[in-house]
Coordinates of C-alpha atoms in Angstrom, one line a residue:
Chain Z
X1 CA 125.8 -21.6 -106.5
X2 CA 124.3 -20.2 -109.9
X3 CA 120.9 -18.9 -108.8
X4 CA 117.6 -17.8 -110.7
X5 CA 115.2 -15.5 -109.3
X6 CA 111.9 -15.2 -111.1
X7 CA 110.3 -11.6 -109.9
X8 CA 107.0 -10.3 -111.0
X9 CA 105.8 -6.7 -111.3
X10 CA 102.4 -6.6 -109.6
X11 CA 100.4 -3.3 -109.0
X12 CA 101.3 -1.3 -105.8
X13 CA 99.6 -2.2 -102.6
X14 CA 97.4 0.6 -101.9
X15 CA 97.0 1.7 -105.5
X16 CA 93.4 2.4 -106.7
X17 CA 92.2 -0.2 -109.1
X18 CA 90.0 0.1 -111.8
X19 CA 88.5 -2.5 -114.2
X20 CA 88.5 -1.9 -117.9
X21 CA 85.8 -1.5 -119.6
X22 CA 85.3 -5.1 -121.1
X23 CA 85.2 -6.3 -117.2
X24 CA 88.2 -8.7 -118.1
X25 CA 91.5 -7.0 -116.4
X26 CA 92.5 -4.0 -114.4
X27 CA 93.1 -0.6 -116.3
X28 CA 96.8 -0.4 -116.7
X29 CA 97.6 3.4 -115.8
X30 CA 98.1 2.6 -112.3
X31 CA 101.7 2.3 -110.0
X32 CA 103.6 -0.8 -110.4
X33 CA 106.1 -2.4 -107.4
X34 CA 108.1 -5.5 -107.3
X35 CA 105.6 -8.5 -105.9
X36 CA 106.5 -8.7 -102.0
X37 CA 107.2 -12.3 -101.8
X38 CA 109.7 -12.0 -105.0
X39 CA 111.6 -9.3 -102.8
X40 CA 112.5 -11.6 -100.5
X41 CA 113.3 -14.6 -102.7
X42 CA 116.1 -11.8 -104.3
X43 CA 117.1 -10.9 -101.2
X44 CA 117.7 -14.7 -100.0
X45 CA 119.4 -15.3 -103.3
X46 CA 121.7 -12.4 -102.8
X47 CA 122.6 -13.7 -99.1
X48 CA 123.4 -17.0 -100.5
X49 CA 125.9 -15.7 -103.1
X50 CA 127.2 -13.9 -100.3
X51 CA 127.9 -16.8 -98.2
X52 CA 128.9 -19.4 -100.5
X53 CA 130.0 -17.2 -104.0
X54 CA 128.5 -17.6 -107.5
X55 CA 126.1 -15.6 -109.6
X56 CA 122.3 -14.2 -109.2
X57 CA 120.1 -14.0 -112.5
X58 CA 116.8 -12.3 -112.2
X59 CA 114.1 -12.6 -114.9
X60 CA 110.9 -11.4 -115.3
X61 CA 107.7 -11.5 -118.0
X62 CA 105.9 -8.5 -118.9
X63 CA 105.8 -5.5 -120.8
X64 CA 108.4 -2.5 -121.1
X65 CA 107.3 -1.1 -117.8
X66 CA 108.7 -4.3 -115.9
X67 CA 112.0 -3.8 -116.5
X68 CA 112.0 -1.6 -113.6
X69 CA 112.0 -4.4 -111.3
X70 CA 115.1 -5.8 -112.8
X71 CA 117.0 -2.4 -112.7
X72 CA 116.0 -2.5 -108.9
X73 CA 117.3 -5.8 -108.6
X74 CA 120.6 -5.5 -110.6
X75 CA 120.7 -2.2 -108.4
X76 CA 120.4 -4.6 -105.1
X77 CA 123.3 -6.8 -106.1
X78 CA 122.0 -9.0 -109.2
X79 CA 124.8 -9.8 -111.6
X80 CA 122.4 -9.8 -114.8
X81 CA 118.8 -9.8 -115.8
X82 CA 116.6 -11.2 -118.6
X83 CA 113.3 -9.9 -119.4
X84 CA 110.6 -11.6 -121.5
X85 CA 109.4 -8.4 -123.0
X86 CA 106.1 -8.3 -124.4
X87 CA 102.4 -7.0 -123.3
X88 CA 101.2 -10.9 -124.2
X89 CA 103.2 -12.1 -121.0
X90 CA 100.6 -10.4 -118.8
X91 CA 97.5 -12.9 -119.6
X92 CA 99.6 -16.0 -119.6
X93 CA 98.3 -18.5 -117.1
X94 CA 100.9 -20.0 -114.5
X95 CA 101.6 -23.0 -116.7
X96 CA 102.3 -21.2 -119.5
X97 CA 104.5 -18.1 -117.6
X98 CA 106.5 -21.2 -116.0
X99 CA 106.9 -22.5 -119.8
X100 CA 107.8 -19.0 -120.7
X101 CA 110.6 -19.0 -118.0
X102 CA 111.8 -22.5 -118.7
X103 CA 112.5 -21.9 -122.3
X104 CA 114.2 -18.4 -122.0
X105 CA 116.6 -19.6 -119.6
X106 CA 116.8 -23.4 -121.2
X107 CA 121.0 -23.0 -122.3
X108 CA 121.9 -22.0 -118.8
X109 CA 122.1 -24.6 -115.8
X110 CA 121.0 -23.1 -112.3
X111 CA 121.9 -25.0 -109.1
X112 CA 119.0 -23.0 -107.3
X113 CA 115.7 -21.3 -108.7
X114 CA 113.6 -19.0 -106.0
X115 CA 110.5 -17.1 -106.7
X116 CA 107.8 -15.7 -104.4
X117 CA 105.7 -18.1 -103.1
X118 CA 102.5 -16.4 -105.1
X119 CA 101.5 -13.1 -106.7
X120 CA 99.8 -10.3 -105.1
X121 CA 97.8 -10.1 -108.8
X122 CA 96.9 -13.6 -109.7
X123 CA 97.6 -15.1 -106.3
X124 CA 97.7 -18.5 -107.6
X125 CA 100.8 -19.8 -106.2
X126 CA 101.7 -22.0 -109.0
X127 CA 104.4 -21.0 -111.1
X128 CA 107.3 -21.7 -108.7
X129 CA 105.7 -25.5 -108.8
X130 CA 105.2 -25.7 -112.1
X131 CA 108.3 -24.7 -113.3
X132 CA 109.9 -27.4 -111.3
X133 CA 107.7 -30.1 -113.4
X134 CA 108.8 -28.8 -116.5
X135 CA 112.5 -28.5 -115.4
X136 CA 112.2 -32.2 -114.0
X137 CA 113.5 -30.8 -110.7
X138 CA 112.6 -31.3 -107.3
X139 CA 110.9 -28.3 -105.2
X140 CA 109.9 -27.4 -101.6
X141 CA 107.3 -24.4 -100.9
X142 CA 106.7 -21.4 -98.5
X143 CA 110.3 -21.8 -97.4
X144 CA 111.4 -19.8 -94.3
X145 CA 115.1 -21.0 -93.8
X146 CA 117.7 -22.3 -96.5
X147 CA 120.9 -24.0 -95.7
X148 CA 123.3 -25.3 -97.9
X149 CA 124.8 -28.7 -97.3
X150 CA 127.4 -30.7 -98.9
X151 CA 124.8 -32.8 -100.9
X152 CA 122.3 -30.2 -101.6
X153 CA 119.7 -27.8 -99.2
X154 CA 118.6 -28.1 -95.4
X155 CA 115.1 -26.2 -95.5
X156 CA 112.6 -25.2 -93.5
X157 CA 109.1 -24.9 -94.4
X158 CA 106.7 -23.2 -92.8
X159 CA 102.8 -25.2 -92.0
X160 CA 99.8 -23.9 -91.2
X161 CA 99.2 -22.7 -87.8
X162 CA 102.3 -22.2 -86.6
X163 CA 103.7 -25.9 -87.4
X164 CA 107.3 -26.0 -89.3
X165 CA 109.3 -28.6 -90.9
X166 CA 112.7 -29.4 -92.4
X167 CA 113.0 -30.9 -95.5
X168 CA 116.1 -32.0 -97.1
X169 CA 116.6 -31.6 -101.0
X170 CA 119.2 -32.3 -103.7
X171 CA 120.4 -29.5 -106.0
X172 CA 119.1 -28.5 -108.6
X173 CA 116.1 -27.5 -107.4
X174 CA 113.1 -25.0 -107.2
X175 CA 112.0 -23.1 -104.0
X176 CA 109.4 -20.5 -103.4
X177 CA 110.1 -18.1 -100.6
X178 CA 107.9 -17.3 -97.8
X179 CA 107.9 -13.4 -96.8
X180 CA 109.9 -12.5 -93.9
X181 CA 112.7 -15.0 -94.5
X182 CA 115.5 -12.4 -94.1
X183 CA 115.4 -8.4 -93.9
X184 CA 115.3 -6.9 -97.2
X185 CA 118.4 -4.9 -97.9
X186 CA 117.7 -0.9 -99.9
X187 CA 119.7 -0.5 -102.9
X188 CA 122.8 1.7 -102.6
X189 CA 123.5 4.8 -104.6
X190 CA 126.7 3.0 -105.9
X191 CA 124.8 0.1 -106.8
X192 CA 122.0 1.8 -108.7
X193 CA 124.7 3.5 -110.7
X194 CA 126.6 0.1 -111.3
X195 CA 122.7 -1.4 -112.2
X196 CA 123.2 0.8 -115.6
X197 CA 125.8 -1.3 -116.8
X198 CA 124.8 -4.6 -115.9
X199 CA 123.8 -7.1 -118.6
X200 CA 120.2 -7.2 -119.7
X201 CA 118.8 -9.4 -122.1
X202 CA 115.5 -9.3 -123.5
X203 CA 113.9 -12.3 -125.2
X204 CA 111.1 -11.7 -127.4
X205 CA 107.4 -13.4 -127.6
X206 CA 108.2 -15.0 -130.6
X207 CA 111.4 -17.0 -129.0
X208 CA 109.4 -18.7 -126.4
X209 CA 106.4 -19.0 -128.6
X210 CA 106.7 -22.5 -129.7
X211 CA 106.9 -23.6 -126.4
X212 CA 103.6 -22.2 -124.9
X213 CA 99.9 -23.8 -125.4
X214 CA 96.6 -22.7 -125.3
X215 CA 96.0 -21.2 -121.8
X216 CA 93.8 -24.0 -120.1
X217 CA 91.9 -21.7 -117.8
X218 CA 90.5 -18.3 -118.7
X219 CA 88.8 -15.6 -116.6
X220 CA 85.6 -15.0 -118.0
X221 CA 85.0 -11.8 -116.1
X222 CA 86.3 -9.9 -113.5
X223 CA 84.3 -7.7 -110.9
X224 CA 84.2 -5.9 -107.7
X225 CA 83.2 -8.5 -105.3
X226 CA 79.5 -8.7 -103.9
X227 CA 79.0 -7.8 -99.8
X228 CA 78.5 -10.9 -98.0
X229 CA 77.5 -8.6 -95.2
X230 CA 75.8 -5.4 -94.5
X231 CA 78.5 -2.8 -93.4
X232 CA 77.4 0.2 -91.3
X233 CA 79.8 2.8 -92.9
X234 CA 80.6 5.5 -90.2
X235 CA 81.8 8.9 -91.0
X236 CA 82.6 12.1 -89.5
X237 CA 85.1 14.3 -87.2
X238 CA 87.3 11.5 -85.2
X239 CA 85.0 12.1 -81.8
X240 CA 81.8 11.6 -83.3
X241 CA 82.8 8.5 -85.4
X242 CA 84.4 7.3 -81.9
X243 CA 80.9 7.9 -80.3
X244 CA 78.9 6.2 -83.2
X245 CA 81.1 3.0 -83.1
X246 CA 80.8 2.8 -79.4
X247 CA 77.1 3.0 -79.4
X248 CA 77.0 0.4 -81.8
X249 CA 79.5 -2.2 -79.9
X250 CA 77.0 -1.3 -76.6
X251 CA 73.3 -1.4 -78.2
X252 CA 73.5 -3.1 -81.6
X253 CA 76.3 -5.8 -80.9
X254 CA 76.1 -5.6 -77.2
X255 CA 79.9 -6.6 -77.1
X256 CA 81.0 -4.1 -74.1
Chain L
X1 CA 77.7 -43.7 -116.3
X2 CA 77.2 -40.3 -114.3
X3 CA 80.4 -38.0 -114.5
X4 CA 82.0 -38.5 -111.0
X5 CA 84.0 -35.8 -108.8
X6 CA 86.9 -37.1 -106.5
X7 CA 87.7 -35.3 -103.5
X8 CA 91.4 -35.7 -102.4
X9 CA 90.9 -35.7 -98.9
X10 CA 94.4 -34.8 -96.6
X11 CA 95.7 -36.7 -93.3
X12 CA 98.8 -36.3 -91.6
X13 CA 99.9 -38.6 -88.6
X14 CA 96.7 -40.4 -88.1
X15 CA 94.5 -37.3 -88.1
X16 CA 92.1 -36.2 -90.5
X17 CA 92.4 -32.6 -91.6
X18 CA 88.8 -31.3 -90.7
X19 CA 88.9 -28.8 -94.0
X20 CA 88.5 -32.3 -96.0
X21 CA 84.9 -31.8 -94.9
X22 CA 84.4 -28.6 -96.3
X23 CA 85.7 -29.7 -99.8
X24 CA 83.8 -33.0 -99.6
X25 CA 80.5 -30.5 -98.9
X26 CA 81.5 -28.4 -101.8
X27 CA 81.7 -31.2 -104.0
X28 CA 78.0 -32.4 -103.0
X29 CA 76.9 -28.9 -103.8
X30 CA 78.0 -29.2 -107.2
X31 CA 77.4 -32.8 -107.8
X32 CA 73.9 -31.8 -106.9
X33 CA 73.4 -29.4 -109.3
X34 CA 75.0 -31.2 -112.2
X35 CA 73.9 -34.3 -111.5
X36 CA 77.2 -35.9 -110.9
X37 CA 78.6 -38.2 -108.0
X38 CA 81.4 -38.0 -105.1
X39 CA 83.8 -40.1 -104.6
X40 CA 86.9 -39.4 -102.3
X41 CA 90.5 -40.5 -102.2
X42 CA 92.8 -40.4 -99.3
X43 CA 96.6 -41.2 -99.5
X44 CA 98.5 -42.5 -97.0
X45 CA 99.8 -45.7 -95.1
X46 CA 97.9 -47.6 -92.4
X47 CA 94.6 -45.5 -92.8
X48 CA 91.6 -47.8 -92.7
X49 CA 90.0 -45.9 -89.7
X50 CA 90.6 -42.7 -91.3
X51 CA 88.9 -43.7 -95.0
X52 CA 86.0 -45.6 -92.3
X53 CA 85.6 -41.8 -91.1
X54 CA 84.9 -40.7 -94.3
X55 CA 82.8 -43.4 -95.7
X56 CA 80.3 -42.0 -92.9
X57 CA 79.6 -38.8 -95.3
X58 CA 77.5 -38.8 -98.3
X59 CA 79.7 -40.0 -100.7
X60 CA 79.4 -43.0 -102.9
X61 CA 83.0 -44.4 -102.5
X62 CA 86.4 -43.9 -100.7
X63 CA 89.3 -45.1 -102.0
X64 CA 92.4 -45.6 -99.4
X65 CA 95.3 -45.2 -101.4
X66 CA 98.0 -46.8 -99.7
X67 CA 102.1 -47.4 -99.8
X68 CA 104.6 -47.1 -97.6
X69 CA 106.4 -44.1 -99.2
X70 CA 103.0 -42.2 -98.3
X71 CA 103.4 -42.6 -94.6
X72 CA 104.9 -39.2 -94.5
X73 CA 104.1 -36.5 -97.1
X74 CA 106.1 -35.6 -100.0
X75 CA 105.0 -34.0 -103.1
X76 CA 106.7 -36.6 -105.4
X77 CA 105.3 -39.5 -104.0
X78 CA 101.6 -37.9 -104.1
X79 CA 101.9 -36.6 -107.4
X80 CA 102.7 -40.2 -108.8
X81 CA 99.9 -42.3 -107.1
X82 CA 97.4 -39.9 -107.6
X83 CA 98.1 -39.6 -111.3
X84 CA 97.9 -43.0 -111.6
X85 CA 94.6 -43.0 -109.9
X86 CA 93.3 -40.5 -111.6
X87 CA 94.2 -41.8 -115.3
X88 CA 92.9 -44.6 -114.1
X89 CA 89.2 -43.5 -112.4
X90 CA 88.8 -40.7 -115.0
X91 CA 87.0 -38.2 -112.6
X92 CA 85.1 -35.3 -114.2
X93 CA 86.6 -32.5 -111.7
X94 CA 89.3 -33.3 -108.9
X95 CA 88.5 -30.9 -105.8
X96 CA 90.8 -30.1 -102.8
X97 CA 91.0 -27.9 -99.8
X98 CA 93.6 -25.1 -100.4
X99 CA 95.9 -26.5 -97.9
X100 CA 99.8 -25.8 -97.7
X101 CA 100.1 -29.5 -98.5
X102 CA 97.8 -29.3 -101.5
X103 CA 99.5 -26.1 -102.9
X104 CA 102.6 -27.9 -102.7
X105 CA 101.8 -30.5 -104.9
X106 CA 98.2 -30.1 -107.0
X107 CA 100.2 -27.6 -109.7
X108 CA 102.8 -30.4 -110.5
X109 CA 99.8 -32.9 -110.5
X110 CA 97.7 -31.0 -112.8
X111 CA 100.6 -30.4 -115.3
X112 CA 101.6 -34.3 -115.0
X113 CA 97.8 -34.6 -116.4
X114 CA 98.6 -32.6 -118.7
X115 CA 95.7 -30.4 -117.3
X116 CA 95.6 -27.0 -115.2
X117 CA 94.7 -26.4 -112.0
X118 CA 92.1 -23.3 -110.7
X119 CA 93.7 -22.9 -107.7
X120 CA 91.6 -20.7 -104.0
X121 CA 88.3 -20.8 -105.2
X122 CA 86.0 -19.5 -103.0
X123 CA 82.5 -20.8 -104.9
X124 CA 81.1 -21.7 -108.1
X125 CA 78.7 -21.1 -110.7
X126 CA 77.1 -22.9 -112.9
X127 CA 76.0 -20.7 -116.0
X128 CA 74.4 -21.7 -119.6
X129 CA 76.2 -25.4 -118.9
X130 CA 79.2 -24.0 -117.8
X131 CA 81.1 -24.5 -114.6
X132 CA 82.8 -21.4 -113.2
X133 CA 85.3 -21.0 -110.7
X134 CA 85.3 -18.1 -108.5
X135 CA 88.5 -16.8 -106.9
X136 CA 89.5 -13.8 -105.3
X137 CA 92.3 -11.5 -107.3
X138 CA 94.5 -8.7 -106.5
X139 CA 94.3 -9.4 -102.6
X140 CA 90.5 -9.7 -102.5
X141 CA 89.9 -6.1 -104.3
X142 CA 88.5 -8.3 -107.3
X143 CA 86.7 -11.8 -107.9
X144 CA 87.0 -13.1 -110.8
X145 CA 85.2 -16.2 -112.8
X146 CA 87.1 -18.8 -114.2
X147 CA 86.3 -21.4 -116.8
X148 CA 88.8 -24.7 -117.5
X149 CA 89.4 -24.6 -121.7
X150 CA 89.9 -28.1 -122.2
X151 CA 88.3 -31.6 -121.1
X152 CA 88.3 -33.1 -117.7
X153 CA 89.8 -34.1 -115.4
X154 CA 89.5 -30.6 -114.0
X155 CA 91.4 -29.7 -110.8
X156 CA 90.2 -27.1 -108.6
X157 CA 91.2 -26.1 -104.7
X158 CA 88.7 -24.4 -102.2
X159 CA 89.5 -21.9 -99.9
X160 CA 89.5 -23.0 -96.1
X161 CA 86.2 -21.9 -95.0
X162 CA 84.5 -22.0 -98.6
X163 CA 82.1 -24.3 -97.8
X164 CA 80.7 -25.2 -94.0
X165 CA 81.9 -28.8 -93.1
X166 CA 78.9 -30.3 -91.5
X167 CA 77.3 -31.9 -94.5
X168 CA 75.1 -35.0 -95.1
X169 CA 75.7 -38.2 -93.5
X170 CA 75.8 -41.5 -95.3
X171 CA 77.7 -44.3 -95.6
X172 CA 80.0 -45.2 -98.5
X173 CA 82.2 -48.4 -99.5
X174 CA 85.9 -48.2 -99.1
X175 CA 87.9 -49.2 -101.4
X176 CA 91.9 -50.5 -100.7
X177 CA 94.2 -49.4 -103.5
X178 CA 98.0 -50.0 -103.5
X179 CA 99.4 -46.6 -104.8
X180 CA 101.6 -47.0 -107.6
X181 CA 105.4 -46.3 -106.6
X182 CA 107.9 -44.5 -108.7
X183 CA 111.1 -46.7 -109.1
X184 CA 114.3 -45.5 -107.9
X185 CA 115.4 -43.3 -104.6
X186 CA 113.0 -40.5 -103.5
X187 CA 114.6 -37.0 -103.9
X188 CA 113.1 -35.0 -101.3
X189 CA 113.7 -36.2 -97.7
X190 CA 111.1 -35.2 -95.2
X191 CA 111.7 -34.5 -91.5
X192 CA 109.1 -34.4 -88.8
X193 CA 106.4 -31.6 -88.3
X194 CA 106.9 -29.5 -85.1
X195 CA 106.0 -26.6 -83.4
X196 CA 108.2 -24.1 -82.0
X197 CA 108.5 -23.3 -78.5
X198 CA 104.9 -23.4 -76.6
X199 CA 102.8 -20.5 -77.5
X200 CA 102.6 -17.9 -74.5
X201 CA 99.5 -16.9 -75.7
X202 CA 96.4 -18.3 -77.2
X203 CA 94.7 -15.8 -79.0
X204 CA 91.8 -18.3 -80.3
X205 CA 90.4 -17.8 -76.3
X206 CA 90.4 -14.0 -76.6
X207 CA 87.2 -12.8 -76.7
X208 CA 88.3 -9.3 -77.8
X209 CA 91.0 -8.8 -80.4
X210 CA 92.8 -5.5 -81.7
X211 CA 94.6 -6.3 -84.8
X212 CA 96.7 -4.2 -86.5
X213 CA 98.2 -3.9 -90.1
X214 CA 100.6 -2.0 -92.4
X215 CA 98.4 1.0 -92.0
X216 CA 100.1 1.3 -88.3
X217 CA 102.8 2.4 -90.0
X218 CA 105.6 2.6 -87.4
X219 CA 106.2 0.3 -84.4
X220 CA 106.0 3.1 -82.0
X221 CA 102.4 3.5 -83.1
X222 CA 101.4 0.2 -81.6
X223 CA 100.8 1.8 -78.6
X224 CA 97.3 3.0 -79.9
X225 CA 96.3 -0.4 -80.6
X226 CA 97.7 -1.3 -76.8
X227 CA 95.6 1.3 -75.3
X228 CA 92.3 0.1 -77.3
X229 CA 92.9 -3.2 -76.4
X230 CA 93.1 -2.6 -72.8
X231 CA 90.2 -0.3 -72.5
X232 CA 88.2 -3.2 -74.1
X233 CA 90.0 -6.0 -71.9
X234 CA 91.3 -7.7 -75.1
X235 CA 94.6 -9.0 -76.9
X236 CA 96.7 -7.1 -79.6
X237 CA 97.2 -9.3 -82.9
X238 CA 98.8 -8.2 -86.4
X239 CA 98.5 -9.1 -90.0
X240 CA 101.7 -10.8 -91.0
X241 CA 103.6 -7.8 -92.2
X242 CA 103.7 -6.6 -88.8
X243 CA 105.2 -9.5 -87.7
X244 CA 107.6 -10.0 -90.4
X245 CA 109.1 -6.5 -89.5
X246 CA 109.6 -8.2 -85.9
X247 CA 107.2 -5.3 -84.4
X248 CA 105.0 -8.0 -82.6
X249 CA 106.0 -12.1 -82.1
X250 CA 104.7 -14.5 -84.8
X251 CA 102.5 -16.0 -82.3
X252 CA 100.4 -12.9 -82.5
X253 CA 99.8 -13.1 -85.8
X254 CA 96.4 -13.6 -87.6
X255 CA 95.8 -15.7 -90.6
X256 CA 96.2 -18.9 -92.6
X257 CA 100.2 -18.7 -91.4
X258 CA 99.2 -17.7 -87.9
X259 CA 96.1 -18.5 -85.7
X260 CA 92.6 -18.7 -86.7
X261 CA 90.4 -16.7 -84.1
X262 CA 86.5 -16.2 -83.8
X263 CA 86.3 -13.7 -80.7
X264 CA 83.3 -11.7 -80.4
X265 CA 84.6 -8.4 -81.2
X266 CA 87.3 -8.1 -83.7
X267 CA 89.0 -4.6 -84.7
X268 CA 91.0 -4.5 -87.8
X269 CA 93.2 -1.2 -87.6
X270 CA 94.8 -0.6 -90.9
X271 CA 94.3 -3.9 -92.4
X272 CA 93.2 -4.0 -96.0
X273 CA 92.0 -7.7 -95.9
X274 CA 94.4 -10.0 -97.9
X275 CA 93.0 -13.5 -98.5
X276 CA 95.6 -14.9 -96.0
X277 CA 94.1 -12.5 -93.2
X278 CA 90.5 -13.0 -93.6
X279 CA 90.9 -16.9 -93.8
X280 CA 91.9 -16.3 -89.7
X281 CA 89.4 -13.8 -88.6
X282 CA 86.4 -14.1 -90.6
X283 CA 84.0 -16.2 -88.1
X284 CA 84.4 -13.2 -85.5
X285 CA 80.9 -12.2 -84.4
X286 CA 81.4 -8.7 -84.7
X287 CA 84.1 -7.0 -87.2
X288 CA 85.1 -3.2 -86.8
X289 CA 87.5 -2.2 -89.7
X290 CA 89.6 1.4 -89.9
X291 CA 91.4 1.8 -92.8
X292 CA 92.0 4.8 -95.3
X293 CA 91.1 2.9 -98.5
X294 CA 87.2 3.1 -99.3
X295 CA 88.2 0.2 -101.5
X296 CA 89.9 -2.2 -98.9
X297 CA 88.8 -5.7 -99.2
X298 CA 88.2 -5.9 -95.3
X299 CA 84.9 -3.4 -95.7
X300 CA 83.4 -6.7 -97.5
X301 CA 83.0 -8.2 -94.3
X302 CA 83.2 -5.7 -91.7
X303 CA 79.7 -5.3 -89.8
X304 CA 81.1 -1.4 -88.9
X305 CA 83.1 0.7 -91.3
X306 CA 85.0 3.4 -91.1
X307 CA 86.9 5.4 -94.0
X308 CA 89.5 7.5 -92.0
X309 CA 92.7 8.2 -90.4
X310 CA 93.2 5.4 -87.8
X311 CA 95.5 7.8 -86.1
X312 CA 92.9 10.4 -85.2
X313 CA 89.8 7.5 -84.5
X314 CA 91.5 5.1 -82.4
X315 CA 92.5 7.4 -79.7
X316 CA 89.2 9.1 -79.4
X317 CA 87.3 5.3 -79.4
X318 CA 90.0 4.5 -76.9
X319 CA 88.5 7.2 -74.3
X320 CA 84.8 6.8 -75.8
X321 CA 85.0 3.3 -74.5
X322 CA 86.5 4.0 -71.4
X323 CA 83.6 6.3 -70.4
X324 CA 81.0 3.3 -71.4
X325 CA 82.8 0.8 -69.5
X326 CA 83.0 3.5 -66.6

């Protein structure tokens, strides 16, 4: 199978995020990492290749710094990478991001396209589904199991509240992958070495721009959420905190 | 004629998904403010009684959109049928509950209509004649007000729990519509929905839950949470990453993909408070959060917040509670 994996670089989970001066985006001087569900999508692609042969190609859209997630993917075993490289890709909505990816891979015929079910930054959970619509392919979301069959794919979907469903799809198809579908691997030293010589194709903004349109949704402002509850913050040494919390539970909340 | 809001209700196997009522409540609130009216559509096959149930809400009309191919959900059939209906009826705004099913088809539907979908909104604002939708970003660390940049129909999904589902009653007319069906064979073959082996613990019945997240760092540290739960007579639960690691069974996972709970007391130990977790526990009466990050979104909904090292605080707390209960 020839597999495309769409991955994104997002701020690290515990990075202290600050708003920019205009309150429209975060300050970009933070540490980044690969979006976690995308890491699972990559791992699943590598496992499918190991079972059935083929090729794994990774793609990302973002500034120069996001090359890091492609290098890591190559070190883990991806065969080559495509980088839609420009600061402007960060502010695209899901539809335009999907259009940019579709334009960058227009010459390739993938059997399978996988990506994480959502990103830790925007969290819109749309890019994979939109990519399927743009490419005219069937899709399935929130996948926690992939089995190749003679005619396509036998997939396990996660539903809400502990429910599941199997679906069958023909290939080529687009899947969004749920975290936890597999166990992530680490890059080996030899993998990291080999990654340096693997092909990485850069695609400039101008090459895909004709395929993009105006963002149909705009972030007017970004802000720290207004508190819904009055929170009693307790601090001090551990013993004192323990005493105060217990007092609260006993006398104020009356739950013990 | 006034603009309309079309709510896309959800059903599976003859049962309405109750979150549809929350979305109707959200639509009613917007309609009241904008001077619009609310209509509802339910897609399926043999859904007359469900459509009647929806017609008991204060809405103008309920469309029962029927076709045999809609009996079991597939994204292709839903997109095709709803696209046709929306093009015919031209609502100003189309609202959905942010369910797994909606996440599966609504983005495709929006693009098929040449429009966009604002996903997972927690509320709305009406400012200077502009309708804005508020959604969480960066795992709940920030909120964003988002506007539409084109003409309607606008599409948006509301997060589970964003509105209360017990809203004004009414009596609407039900209109039956034969859904548009695509030519050619279906691409996706869905099989039956099922649950894995019967769950041994029903956390929704627990009065006290001690939940752990990434902050617990290692599996062996779960003992701290277990000790605290034991002292309180409660159950141990976790956010998704802990169960993904196999440190606790999936049946102890709280959140959108796991269980939804509302105990009297909920401890969140080292849980940052991503949206997917919050929706599963925000109904808890008293929430105590312990986290090293003062900016963690869990503090937004906590009654008691402690910024600090849970490895120091939790053992001390367990001892205090034992003393208090002795």
